[in-house]
XYZ file of C-alpha atoms in Angstrom:
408
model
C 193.671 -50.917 50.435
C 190.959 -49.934 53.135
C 187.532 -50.681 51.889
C 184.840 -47.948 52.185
C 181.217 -48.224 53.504
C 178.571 -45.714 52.485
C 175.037 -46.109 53.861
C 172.219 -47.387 51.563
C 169.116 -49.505 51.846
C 170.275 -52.897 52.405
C 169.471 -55.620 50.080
C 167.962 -58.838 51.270
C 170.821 -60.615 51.155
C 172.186 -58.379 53.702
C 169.501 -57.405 55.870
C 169.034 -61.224 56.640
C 171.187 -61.946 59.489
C 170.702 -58.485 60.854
C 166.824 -59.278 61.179
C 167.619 -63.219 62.017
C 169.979 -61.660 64.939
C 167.445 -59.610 66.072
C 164.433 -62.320 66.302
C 166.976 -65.002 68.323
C 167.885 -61.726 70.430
C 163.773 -61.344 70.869
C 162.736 -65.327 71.162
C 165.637 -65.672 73.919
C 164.583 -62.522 75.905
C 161.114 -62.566 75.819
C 159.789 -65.681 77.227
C 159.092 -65.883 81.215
C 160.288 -62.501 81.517
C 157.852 -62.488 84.070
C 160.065 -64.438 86.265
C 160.319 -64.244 90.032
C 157.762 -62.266 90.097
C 155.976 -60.447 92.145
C 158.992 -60.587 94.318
C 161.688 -59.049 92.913
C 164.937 -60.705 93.217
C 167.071 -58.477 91.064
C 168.478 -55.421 92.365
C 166.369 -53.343 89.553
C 168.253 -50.194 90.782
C 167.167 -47.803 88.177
C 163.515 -48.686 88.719
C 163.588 -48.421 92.141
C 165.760 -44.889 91.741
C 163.372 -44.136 89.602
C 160.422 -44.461 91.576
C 162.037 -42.347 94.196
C 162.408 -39.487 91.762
C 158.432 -39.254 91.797
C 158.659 -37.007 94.524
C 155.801 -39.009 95.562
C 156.200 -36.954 99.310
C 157.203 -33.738 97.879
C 154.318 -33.570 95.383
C 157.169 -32.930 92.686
C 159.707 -35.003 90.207
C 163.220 -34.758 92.509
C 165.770 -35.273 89.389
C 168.564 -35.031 91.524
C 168.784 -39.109 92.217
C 171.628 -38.066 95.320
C 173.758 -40.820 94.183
C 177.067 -40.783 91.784
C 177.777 -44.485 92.401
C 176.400 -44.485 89.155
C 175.700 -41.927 86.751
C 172.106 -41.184 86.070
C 171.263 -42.127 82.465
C 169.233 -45.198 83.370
C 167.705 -43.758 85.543
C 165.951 -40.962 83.319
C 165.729 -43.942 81.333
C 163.323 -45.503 83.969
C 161.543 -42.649 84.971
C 160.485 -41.225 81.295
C 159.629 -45.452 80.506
C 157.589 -45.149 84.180
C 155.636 -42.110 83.238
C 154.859 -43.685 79.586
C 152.946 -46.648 81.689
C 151.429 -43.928 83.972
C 150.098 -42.031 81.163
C 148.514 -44.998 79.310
C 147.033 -46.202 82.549
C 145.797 -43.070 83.257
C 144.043 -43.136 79.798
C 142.830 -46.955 80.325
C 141.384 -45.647 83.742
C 144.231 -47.641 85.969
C 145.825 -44.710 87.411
C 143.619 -41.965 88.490
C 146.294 -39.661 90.527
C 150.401 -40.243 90.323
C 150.103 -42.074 94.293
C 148.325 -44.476 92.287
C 150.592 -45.431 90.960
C 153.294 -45.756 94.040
C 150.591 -47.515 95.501
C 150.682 -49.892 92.627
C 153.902 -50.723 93.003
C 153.597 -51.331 96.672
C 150.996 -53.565 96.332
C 152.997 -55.386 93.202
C 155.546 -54.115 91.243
C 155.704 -56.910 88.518
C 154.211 -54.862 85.490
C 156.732 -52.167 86.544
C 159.468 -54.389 86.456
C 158.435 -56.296 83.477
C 158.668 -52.590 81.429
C 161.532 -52.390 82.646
C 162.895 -56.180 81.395
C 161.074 -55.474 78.126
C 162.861 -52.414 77.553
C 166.443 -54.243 78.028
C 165.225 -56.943 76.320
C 165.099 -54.445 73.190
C 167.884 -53.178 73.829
C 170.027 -56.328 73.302
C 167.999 -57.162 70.291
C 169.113 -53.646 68.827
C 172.830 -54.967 70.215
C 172.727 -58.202 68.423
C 171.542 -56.155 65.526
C 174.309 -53.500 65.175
C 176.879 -56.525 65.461
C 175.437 -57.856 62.708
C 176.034 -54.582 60.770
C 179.499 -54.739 62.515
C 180.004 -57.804 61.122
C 179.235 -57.517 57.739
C 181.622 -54.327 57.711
C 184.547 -56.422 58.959
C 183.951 -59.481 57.130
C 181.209 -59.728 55.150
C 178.090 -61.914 55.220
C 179.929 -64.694 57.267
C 181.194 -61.863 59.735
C 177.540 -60.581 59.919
C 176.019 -63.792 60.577
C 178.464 -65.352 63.345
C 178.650 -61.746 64.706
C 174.969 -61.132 65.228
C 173.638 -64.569 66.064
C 176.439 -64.809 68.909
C 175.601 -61.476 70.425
C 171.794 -62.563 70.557
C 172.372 -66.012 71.810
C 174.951 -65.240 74.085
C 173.892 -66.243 77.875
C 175.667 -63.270 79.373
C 173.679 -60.928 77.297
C 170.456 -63.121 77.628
C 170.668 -63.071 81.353
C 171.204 -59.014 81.317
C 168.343 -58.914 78.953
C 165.975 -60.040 81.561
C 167.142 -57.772 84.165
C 166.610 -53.943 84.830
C 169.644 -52.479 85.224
C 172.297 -50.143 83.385
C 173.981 -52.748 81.644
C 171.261 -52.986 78.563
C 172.054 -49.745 78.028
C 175.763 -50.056 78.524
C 176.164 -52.597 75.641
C 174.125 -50.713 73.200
C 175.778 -47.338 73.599
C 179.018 -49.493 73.540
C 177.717 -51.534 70.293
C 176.497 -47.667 68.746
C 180.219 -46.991 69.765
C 182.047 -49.771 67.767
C 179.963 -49.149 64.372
C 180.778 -45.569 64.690
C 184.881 -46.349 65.203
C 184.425 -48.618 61.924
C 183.007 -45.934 59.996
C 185.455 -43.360 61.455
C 188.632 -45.909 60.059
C 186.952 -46.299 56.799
C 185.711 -42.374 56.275
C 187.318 -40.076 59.231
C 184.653 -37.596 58.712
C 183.184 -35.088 61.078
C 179.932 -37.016 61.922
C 181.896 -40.346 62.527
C 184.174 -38.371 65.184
C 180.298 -37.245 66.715
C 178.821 -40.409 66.877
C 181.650 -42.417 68.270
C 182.246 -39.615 71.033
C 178.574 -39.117 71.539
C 178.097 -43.466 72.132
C 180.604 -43.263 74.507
C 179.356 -40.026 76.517
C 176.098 -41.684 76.536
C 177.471 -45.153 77.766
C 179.562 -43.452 80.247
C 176.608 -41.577 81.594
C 174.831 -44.954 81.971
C 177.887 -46.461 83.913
C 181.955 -45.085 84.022
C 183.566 -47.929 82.438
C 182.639 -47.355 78.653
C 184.580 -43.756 79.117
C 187.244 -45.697 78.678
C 186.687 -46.570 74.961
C 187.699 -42.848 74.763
C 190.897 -44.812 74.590
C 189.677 -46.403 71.817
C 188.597 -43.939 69.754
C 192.056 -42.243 70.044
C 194.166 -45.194 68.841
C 191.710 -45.143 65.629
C 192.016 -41.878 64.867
C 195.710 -42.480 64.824
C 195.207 -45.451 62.207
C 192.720 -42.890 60.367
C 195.472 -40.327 60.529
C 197.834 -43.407 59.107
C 196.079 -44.031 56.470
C 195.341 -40.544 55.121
C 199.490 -40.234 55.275
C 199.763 -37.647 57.757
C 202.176 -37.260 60.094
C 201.838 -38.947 63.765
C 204.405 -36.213 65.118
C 202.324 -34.823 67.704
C 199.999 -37.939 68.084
C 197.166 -36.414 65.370
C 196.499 -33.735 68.609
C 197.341 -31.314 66.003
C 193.643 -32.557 64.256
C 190.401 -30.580 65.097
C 188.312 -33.672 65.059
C 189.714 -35.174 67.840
C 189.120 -32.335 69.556
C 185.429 -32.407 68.672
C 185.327 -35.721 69.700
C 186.376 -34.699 73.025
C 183.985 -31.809 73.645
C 181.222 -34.122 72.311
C 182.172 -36.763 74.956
C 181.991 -34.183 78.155
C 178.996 -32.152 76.504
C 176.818 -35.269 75.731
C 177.873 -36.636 78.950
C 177.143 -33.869 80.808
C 173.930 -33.616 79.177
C 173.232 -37.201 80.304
C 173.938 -37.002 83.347
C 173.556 -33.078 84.668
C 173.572 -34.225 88.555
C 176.232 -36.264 88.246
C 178.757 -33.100 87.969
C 176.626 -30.709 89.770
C 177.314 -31.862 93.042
C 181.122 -32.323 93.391
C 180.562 -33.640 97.451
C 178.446 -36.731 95.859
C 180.559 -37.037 93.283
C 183.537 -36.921 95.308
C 181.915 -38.977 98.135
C 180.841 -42.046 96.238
C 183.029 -42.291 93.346
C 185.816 -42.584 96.373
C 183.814 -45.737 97.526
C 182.910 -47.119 94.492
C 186.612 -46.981 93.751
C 187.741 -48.717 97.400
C 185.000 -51.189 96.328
C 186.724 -52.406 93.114
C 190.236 -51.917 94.986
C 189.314 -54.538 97.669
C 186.916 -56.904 96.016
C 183.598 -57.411 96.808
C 183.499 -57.439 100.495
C 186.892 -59.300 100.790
C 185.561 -62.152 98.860
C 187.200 -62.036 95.971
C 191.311 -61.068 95.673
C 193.904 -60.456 93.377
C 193.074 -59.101 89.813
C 190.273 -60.310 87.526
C 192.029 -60.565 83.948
C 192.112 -64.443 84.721
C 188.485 -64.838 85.704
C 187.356 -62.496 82.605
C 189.693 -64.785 80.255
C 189.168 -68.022 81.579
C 185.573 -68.020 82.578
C 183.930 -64.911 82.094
C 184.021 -64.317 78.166
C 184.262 -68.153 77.050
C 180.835 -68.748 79.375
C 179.568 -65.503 77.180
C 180.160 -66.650 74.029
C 180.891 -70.583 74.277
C 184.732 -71.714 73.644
C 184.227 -72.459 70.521
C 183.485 -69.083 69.475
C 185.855 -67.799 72.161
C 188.659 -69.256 70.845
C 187.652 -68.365 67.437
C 187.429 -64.910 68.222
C 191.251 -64.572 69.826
C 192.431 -66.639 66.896
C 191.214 -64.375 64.400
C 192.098 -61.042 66.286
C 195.495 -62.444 65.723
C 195.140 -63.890 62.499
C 193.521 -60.604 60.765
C 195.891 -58.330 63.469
C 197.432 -56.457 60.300
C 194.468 -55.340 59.061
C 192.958 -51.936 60.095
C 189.230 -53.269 60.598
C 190.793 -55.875 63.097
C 192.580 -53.449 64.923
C 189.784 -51.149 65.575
C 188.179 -54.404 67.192
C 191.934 -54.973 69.206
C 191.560 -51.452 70.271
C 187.796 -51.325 71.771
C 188.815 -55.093 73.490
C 191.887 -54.184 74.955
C 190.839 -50.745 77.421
C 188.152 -52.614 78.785
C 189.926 -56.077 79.396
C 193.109 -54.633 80.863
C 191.755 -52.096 83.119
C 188.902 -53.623 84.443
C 190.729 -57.126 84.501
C 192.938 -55.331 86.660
C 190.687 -54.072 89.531
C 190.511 -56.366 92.604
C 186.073 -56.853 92.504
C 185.466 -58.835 89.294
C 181.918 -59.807 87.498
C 180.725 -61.289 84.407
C 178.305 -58.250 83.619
C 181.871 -55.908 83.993
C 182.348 -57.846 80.309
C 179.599 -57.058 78.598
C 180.775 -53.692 76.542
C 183.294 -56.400 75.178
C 180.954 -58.461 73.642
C 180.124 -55.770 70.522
C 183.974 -55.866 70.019
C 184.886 -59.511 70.564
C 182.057 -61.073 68.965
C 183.508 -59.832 65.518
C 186.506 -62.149 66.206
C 185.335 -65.018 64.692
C 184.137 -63.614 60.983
C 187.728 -61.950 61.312
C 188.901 -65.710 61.228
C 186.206 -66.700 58.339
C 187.457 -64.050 56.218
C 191.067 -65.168 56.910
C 190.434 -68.771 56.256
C 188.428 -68.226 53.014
C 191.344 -66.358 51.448
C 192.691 -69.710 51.088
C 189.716 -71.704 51.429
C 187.209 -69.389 49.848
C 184.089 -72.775 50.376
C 184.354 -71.455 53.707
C 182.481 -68.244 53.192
C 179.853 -70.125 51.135
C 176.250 -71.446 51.728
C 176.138 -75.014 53.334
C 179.960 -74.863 54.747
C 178.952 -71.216 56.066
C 176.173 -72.544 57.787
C 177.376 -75.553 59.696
C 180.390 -73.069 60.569
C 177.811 -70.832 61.763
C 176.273 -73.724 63.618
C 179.162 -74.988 65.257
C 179.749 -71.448 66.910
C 176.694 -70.289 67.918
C 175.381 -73.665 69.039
C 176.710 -73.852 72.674
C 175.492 -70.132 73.609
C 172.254 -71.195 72.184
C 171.861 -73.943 74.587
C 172.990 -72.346 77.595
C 170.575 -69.492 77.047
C 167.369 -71.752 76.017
C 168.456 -73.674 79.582
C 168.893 -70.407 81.521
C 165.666 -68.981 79.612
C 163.946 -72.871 80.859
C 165.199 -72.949 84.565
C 163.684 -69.388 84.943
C 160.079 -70.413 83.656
C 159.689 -73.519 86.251
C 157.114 -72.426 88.875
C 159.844 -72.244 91.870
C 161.135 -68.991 90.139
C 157.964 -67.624 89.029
């Protein structure tokens, strides 16, 4: 029978690893995030969009970024976050005008930038977080502790975490977007439908590719509509809250991202490129489809093999039960499409991670049916260990190499 979740002040017990992912999330982000500078050697896009939507020349904001490469979430992201550090310098007597402030950032940019990396270094804290809440939903304490810890510690998401760009936000909508689709299985009320819809119109308005957990969200409503015994004769299309999920997705998008649909010639002009970009590769380097390089080195380098393998084994292990297919569902989209586009990158994998990272707590909770030790105290732990130990090294070496003076 399908367990149900209701939302209540968690006990200590359970808050634990949430609050334990969170701090590894926050000890591996924060340190030298003052790398590299005051050169920049990121590409920092939405900061630097940002900056241009000043209107520093025209005396005025300019919220039309004239770009649908990517959509412009992150973007209002960075400006409202650049305007916070205006304001407060403007009360601590930094700034006295707005070209102050461009002409702070001309002379150096690194307490910019450094927002910028805090705020995504928040972000994936809040990720690791909600995959410890994940977790616990799909497997209990074990699934909340492996699931968290490995989502903080994870290099992938450590190296995006010291970065401005879309991604942060990308994994967190995509993270919001998973715990929603869990509580949609286990309830299938209105308000799940919302949320899900409105974490993937958000994370599609901070870059395309988590529109296609839209997918996802489908396929669980059909194991919702499974489980409340109704018919799957017309694909539950017959069902008003799928159709609220829908306008929720377009609306919040939309909302996100207003320029993004306003002008079809943009839209039209560099969605076509984008789309000849991930046809070809990136320029001509790279050929054939990425599937292999996501399953081979991509997503074991994120989460370390052990865990890697852990994770596929207990996606098939725990494949009968719902919660595991509502983690099969939000992998497979993003895998197959993407893994099928000629330009492949390790950062195309992070929306997985929220989904994938629950693997291995799926294969705790299958074990300890038949060895229940396995879900218990000192075992648990040096399980927990074992897992999370290579990503934890990579990341504290990664986090290391970035503080020596050379990169500073």
């Amino acid at each position: 029978m399908l367990r149900t979740f209701r939302f209540r002040l968690p006990a200590t017990r359970e808050l634990a690893p949430v609050l334990a992912a969170v701090a590894l999330a926050l000890a591996l982000g924060l340190p030298h995030l003052d790398w590299g500078l005051p050169a920049i050697e990121e590409e920092a896009v939405p900061a630097k969009k940002a900056l241009e939507m000043w209107g520093f020349a025209e005396g005025r904001l300019q919220l039309d970024p004239d770009t649908a490469g990517w959509p412009a979430f992150s973007f209002y992201a960075q400006l409202a976050l650049q305007h916070v550090q205006y304001g407060l310098g403007r009360l601590a007597g930094t700034y006295a005008h707005r070209l102050d402030y461009w002409l702070a950032w001309q002379l150096d940019p690194s307490a910019m930038i450094l927002w910028g990396r805090t705020l995504s270094v928040l972000l994936f804290a809040a990720v690791a977080g909600l995959g410890a809440m994940a977790g616990r939903r799909v497997a209990g304490l074990p699934g909340a502790w492996t699931t968290g810890l490995l989502l903080a510690a994870a290099p992938l998401t450590v190296r995006h975490a010291r970065l401005v760009g879309p991604d942060a936000w990308v994994t967190f909508f995509t993270a919001v977007a998973v715990l929603a689709l869990l509580d949609l299985l286990a309830h299938g009320r209105r308000r799940d439908y919302i949320l899900a819809a409105a974490a993937i119109g958000l994370g599609a308005a901070s870059k395309y590719t988590p529109g296609l957990l839209a997918i996802s969200l489908f396929l669980v409503h059909l194991e919702r509509r499974r489980f409340e015994g109704v018919s799957l004769k017309w694909l539950g299309l017959d069902d008003r809250r799928l159709w609220l999920a829908a306008l929720t997705c377009v609306v919040v998008f939309a909302a996100a991202t207003p320029t993004t649909l306003l002008d079809l010639d943009v839209l039209q002009r560099d969605v076509g490129a984008q789309t000849e970009h991930m046809e070809r590769g990136h320029f001509g380097q790279q050929s054939g489809p990425g599937i292999i390089h996501y399953l081979n080195k991509s997503l074991p380098m994120a989460l370390g093999w052990p865990a890697y393998l852990a994770a596929l084994a207990g996606l098939v292990l725990a494949r009968f039960r719902p919660e595991a297919r509502v983690v099969i569902w939000c992998v497979l989209p993003l895998v197959l499409v993407l893994g099928a586009l000629g330009t492949h990158f390790d950062r195309y994998m992070l929306p997985v991670l929220p989904a994938l990272a629950l693997g291995p707590g799926l294969l705790l909770g299958a074990v300890g049916l038949v060895w229940p030790r396995v879900s218990r105290g000192g075992v648990l732990a040096a399980v927990v260990v074992v897992l999370v130990a290579m990503p934890v090294i990579a990341s504290v070496k990664l986090v290391a190499d970035q503080g020596r003076p050379g990169t500073r």
